[in-house]
Coordinates of C-alpha atoms in Angstrom, one line a residue:
M1 CA 9.1 -23.3 -30.5
D2 CA 7.5 -22.6 -33.8
P3 CA 9.9 -22.2 -36.8
R4 CA 9.2 -18.5 -37.3
T5 CA 10.0 -17.6 -33.7
L6 CA 13.1 -19.8 -33.8
H7 CA 14.2 -18.1 -37.1
E8 CA 13.7 -14.6 -35.6
T9 CA 15.6 -15.5 -32.4
V10 CA 18.6 -17.0 -34.4
T11 CA 18.6 -14.0 -36.7
G12 CA 18.4 -11.6 -33.7
C13 CA 21.3 -13.3 -31.9
A14 CA 23.4 -13.4 -35.1
A15 CA 23.0 -9.6 -35.4
A16 CA 23.9 -9.2 -31.7
H17 CA 27.0 -11.3 -32.3
Q18 CA 28.2 -8.9 -35.0
R19 CA 27.6 -5.9 -32.8
L20 CA 29.6 -7.5 -30.1
L21 CA 32.5 -8.3 -32.5
A22 CA 32.5 -4.7 -33.6
T23 CA 33.0 -3.5 -30.0
A24 CA 35.7 -6.2 -29.4
D25 CA 37.5 -5.3 -32.6
A26 CA 37.8 -1.7 -31.4
M27 CA 39.1 -2.6 -27.9
T28 CA 42.6 -1.8 -27.0
E29 CA 45.0 -3.8 -24.9
V30 CA 44.6 -1.4 -22.0
E31 CA 40.8 -1.5 -22.3
A32 CA 40.9 -5.3 -22.2
R33 CA 42.7 -5.3 -18.9
A34 CA 40.3 -2.8 -17.3
D35 CA 37.5 -3.8 -15.0
S36 CA 34.1 -4.7 -16.5
L37 CA 30.8 -3.9 -14.8
L38 CA 30.8 -7.4 -13.3
P39 CA 32.5 -7.5 -9.9
G40 CA 35.8 -9.3 -10.0
W41 CA 35.9 -9.6 -13.8
T42 CA 38.0 -7.6 -16.3
R43 CA 36.8 -7.1 -19.9
G44 CA 39.1 -10.0 -20.7
H45 CA 37.0 -12.2 -18.4
V46 CA 33.8 -11.2 -20.1
L47 CA 35.1 -11.8 -23.6
T48 CA 36.5 -15.2 -22.6
H49 CA 33.2 -16.1 -20.9
L50 CA 31.3 -15.3 -24.1
A51 CA 33.7 -17.5 -26.1
R52 CA 33.4 -20.4 -23.7
N53 CA 29.7 -20.1 -23.5
A54 CA 29.5 -20.4 -27.3
D55 CA 31.7 -23.5 -27.1
S56 CA 29.3 -25.0 -24.5
H57 CA 26.3 -24.4 -26.8
I58 CA 28.2 -26.0 -29.7
G59 CA 28.8 -29.1 -27.5
L60 CA 25.1 -29.3 -26.6
F61 CA 24.0 -29.2 -30.2
A62 CA 26.6 -31.9 -31.0
A63 CA 25.2 -34.1 -28.2
A64 CA 21.6 -33.5 -29.3
A65 CA 22.5 -34.5 -32.9
R66 CA 23.7 -37.8 -31.5
G67 CA 20.5 -38.3 -29.6
E68 CA 22.1 -37.5 -26.3
V69 CA 21.4 -35.1 -23.5
G70 CA 24.6 -33.1 -23.1
D71 CA 26.0 -31.2 -20.1
Q72 CA 26.7 -27.6 -20.8
Y73 CA 29.9 -27.7 -18.7
P74 CA 30.9 -31.3 -18.1
G75 CA 33.2 -30.3 -15.4
G76 CA 30.5 -28.3 -13.6
L77 CA 30.8 -24.7 -12.4
A78 CA 34.5 -25.3 -11.4
Q79 CA 35.3 -25.9 -15.1
R80 CA 33.4 -22.9 -16.2
R81 CA 35.2 -20.7 -13.7
D82 CA 38.7 -22.1 -14.4
D83 CA 38.3 -21.8 -18.2
I84 CA 37.4 -18.1 -17.8
D85 CA 40.2 -17.4 -15.4
V86 CA 42.8 -19.1 -17.6
G87 CA 41.8 -17.2 -20.7
A88 CA 41.1 -13.8 -19.4
G89 CA 44.6 -12.5 -19.5
R90 CA 45.4 -13.3 -23.1
P91 CA 46.3 -10.4 -25.5
I92 CA 43.4 -8.6 -27.0
D93 CA 44.0 -10.1 -30.5
E94 CA 43.8 -13.6 -29.1
L95 CA 40.7 -12.8 -27.1
V96 CA 38.9 -11.4 -30.2
D97 CA 40.0 -14.2 -32.5
D98 CA 38.8 -16.8 -30.0
L99 CA 35.5 -15.1 -29.7
R100 CA 35.0 -14.7 -33.5
R101 CA 35.9 -18.3 -34.2
T102 CA 33.5 -19.7 -31.6
I103 CA 30.7 -17.5 -32.9
W104 CA 31.3 -18.8 -36.4
R105 CA 31.1 -22.4 -35.1
L106 CA 27.9 -21.7 -33.2
D107 CA 26.3 -20.1 -36.2
Q108 CA 27.3 -23.3 -38.2
A109 CA 25.8 -25.5 -35.5
W110 CA 22.5 -23.6 -35.7
A111 CA 22.5 -23.8 -39.5
G112 CA 23.2 -27.5 -39.6
A113 CA 20.7 -28.6 -36.9
N114 CA 17.8 -30.8 -38.1
A115 CA 14.4 -31.1 -36.5
A116 CA 15.4 -34.0 -34.3
T117 CA 18.3 -31.9 -32.9
W118 CA 16.1 -28.9 -32.2
D119 CA 13.7 -31.2 -30.3
G120 CA 16.5 -32.4 -28.0
R121 CA 17.3 -31.5 -24.5
A122 CA 20.4 -30.4 -22.5
R123 CA 21.6 -29.9 -18.9
S124 CA 23.1 -26.8 -17.3
P125 CA 24.6 -26.5 -13.8
M126 CA 22.9 -23.1 -13.5
A127 CA 19.6 -23.6 -15.4
G128 CA 19.0 -27.3 -15.0
D129 CA 17.2 -29.1 -17.8
M130 CA 16.9 -27.0 -21.0
L131 CA 15.3 -27.4 -24.4
I132 CA 17.7 -27.2 -27.3
A133 CA 15.2 -24.9 -29.1
D134 CA 15.6 -22.4 -26.2
L135 CA 19.4 -22.2 -26.6
P136 CA 19.4 -19.4 -29.2
F137 CA 17.5 -17.1 -26.9
R138 CA 19.7 -18.0 -24.0
R139 CA 22.7 -17.1 -26.2
W140 CA 21.0 -13.9 -27.3
R141 CA 20.6 -12.9 -23.7
E142 CA 24.2 -13.7 -22.9
T143 CA 25.4 -11.7 -25.9
E144 CA 23.3 -8.6 -25.3
V145 CA 23.7 -8.5 -21.5
H146 CA 27.4 -9.2 -21.4
H147 CA 28.1 -6.8 -24.3
A148 CA 26.8 -4.1 -22.0
D149 CA 28.7 -5.6 -19.0
L150 CA 31.9 -4.8 -20.8
G151 CA 31.4 -1.2 -19.7
M152 CA 32.4 0.2 -23.0
P153 CA 30.8 3.6 -23.9
A154 CA 29.9 2.4 -27.4
F155 CA 27.3 -0.1 -26.0
T156 CA 25.1 0.1 -22.9
I157 CA 21.8 -1.4 -21.8
D158 CA 20.1 1.4 -23.8
D159 CA 21.6 -0.2 -26.9
W160 CA 20.0 -3.6 -26.4
S161 CA 18.1 -4.5 -29.5
T162 CA 14.3 -4.0 -29.4
G163 CA 13.7 -7.6 -30.4
Y164 CA 15.7 -8.9 -27.5
V165 CA 14.1 -6.5 -25.0
R166 CA 10.6 -7.3 -26.1
R167 CA 11.1 -11.1 -25.6
E168 CA 13.2 -10.7 -22.4
L169 CA 10.9 -8.2 -20.8
D170 CA 7.9 -10.5 -21.3
R171 CA 9.8 -13.4 -19.8
E172 CA 11.2 -11.5 -16.8
T173 CA 7.9 -9.7 -16.0
K174 CA 6.1 -13.0 -15.8
A175 CA 8.9 -14.4 -13.7
W176 CA 8.8 -11.4 -11.4
A177 CA 5.0 -11.7 -11.0
S178 CA 5.2 -15.5 -10.3
R179 CA 7.3 -14.7 -7.2
R180 CA 4.7 -12.2 -5.7
P181 CA 1.7 -12.9 -3.6
M182 CA -1.6 -13.2 -5.4
G183 CA -3.1 -9.8 -6.3
M184 CA 0.4 -8.1 -6.1
T185 CA 1.7 -9.1 -9.5
N186 CA 2.0 -5.7 -11.3
L187 CA 5.4 -4.1 -11.6
P188 CA 5.9 -1.0 -9.4
P189 CA 5.0 2.3 -11.0
A190 CA 8.6 3.4 -10.9
A191 CA 9.6 0.3 -13.0
L192 CA 6.8 1.0 -15.5
A193 CA 8.1 4.5 -15.9
L194 CA 11.4 3.2 -17.1
T195 CA 12.2 2.6 -20.8
P196 CA 11.6 -1.0 -21.8
A197 CA 15.4 -1.6 -21.9
R198 CA 16.0 -0.2 -18.5
R199 CA 13.0 -2.0 -17.1
T200 CA 14.4 -5.2 -18.5
A201 CA 17.8 -4.4 -17.1
W202 CA 16.3 -3.8 -13.6
L203 CA 14.6 -7.1 -13.7
L204 CA 17.9 -8.8 -14.6
G205 CA 19.8 -6.9 -11.8
R206 CA 21.6 -4.7 -14.3
Y207 CA 20.0 -1.4 -13.4
Q208 CA 19.5 0.2 -10.0
S209 CA 17.2 3.0 -9.0
P210 CA 16.6 4.6 -5.6
D211 CA 12.8 4.2 -6.3
L212 CA 13.0 0.5 -6.8
E213 CA 14.1 -2.6 -4.8
H214 CA 17.6 -3.8 -5.5
I215 CA 17.7 -7.0 -7.6
T216 CA 20.9 -9.1 -7.3
W217 CA 23.0 -9.4 -10.4
A218 CA 21.8 -12.3 -12.5

């Protein structure tokens, strides 16, 4: 990844972090216990996931700085699930403080990474082998998408940043086309008629329309 693209991605994600924290700061105890848009998860689950995801990225950067290939969740998907379940029921103040502190540490990890670290690699139980340089975009995706998954009226898929949507839409459109037979790689007209944010959300399984095939939650 070229330095300019990396800078724009880190900057875009940092701004998304601040929007997320503004929503979390305004959340009440009752709202934190309510269901999110993700089946089986409360808003407390979503906030805890975002904090633990930040921790996992911090660990990957630390491993890369040592010249190692780190595992995003050393205990696998079971560790990821258990950490989220254990933390989801904490009081809202603890949830937000945890999220804020992990975001600060992740920002510091980005700022302190040298060229060798950015050239490193990592492993994920979901995504397999990853480039360290791709982690800021992956974190940007997590932040924008799960911010909307909270189901708070102050932030929906229509509020995703244009910078994120532009990059994600290009990626997901290419991924969608790659799964289609040759000659059938154009998005359906009904998808093209959507706003860029909603088209992106449909490709990610976050938006449904009777005129379009259902895509499973990503």
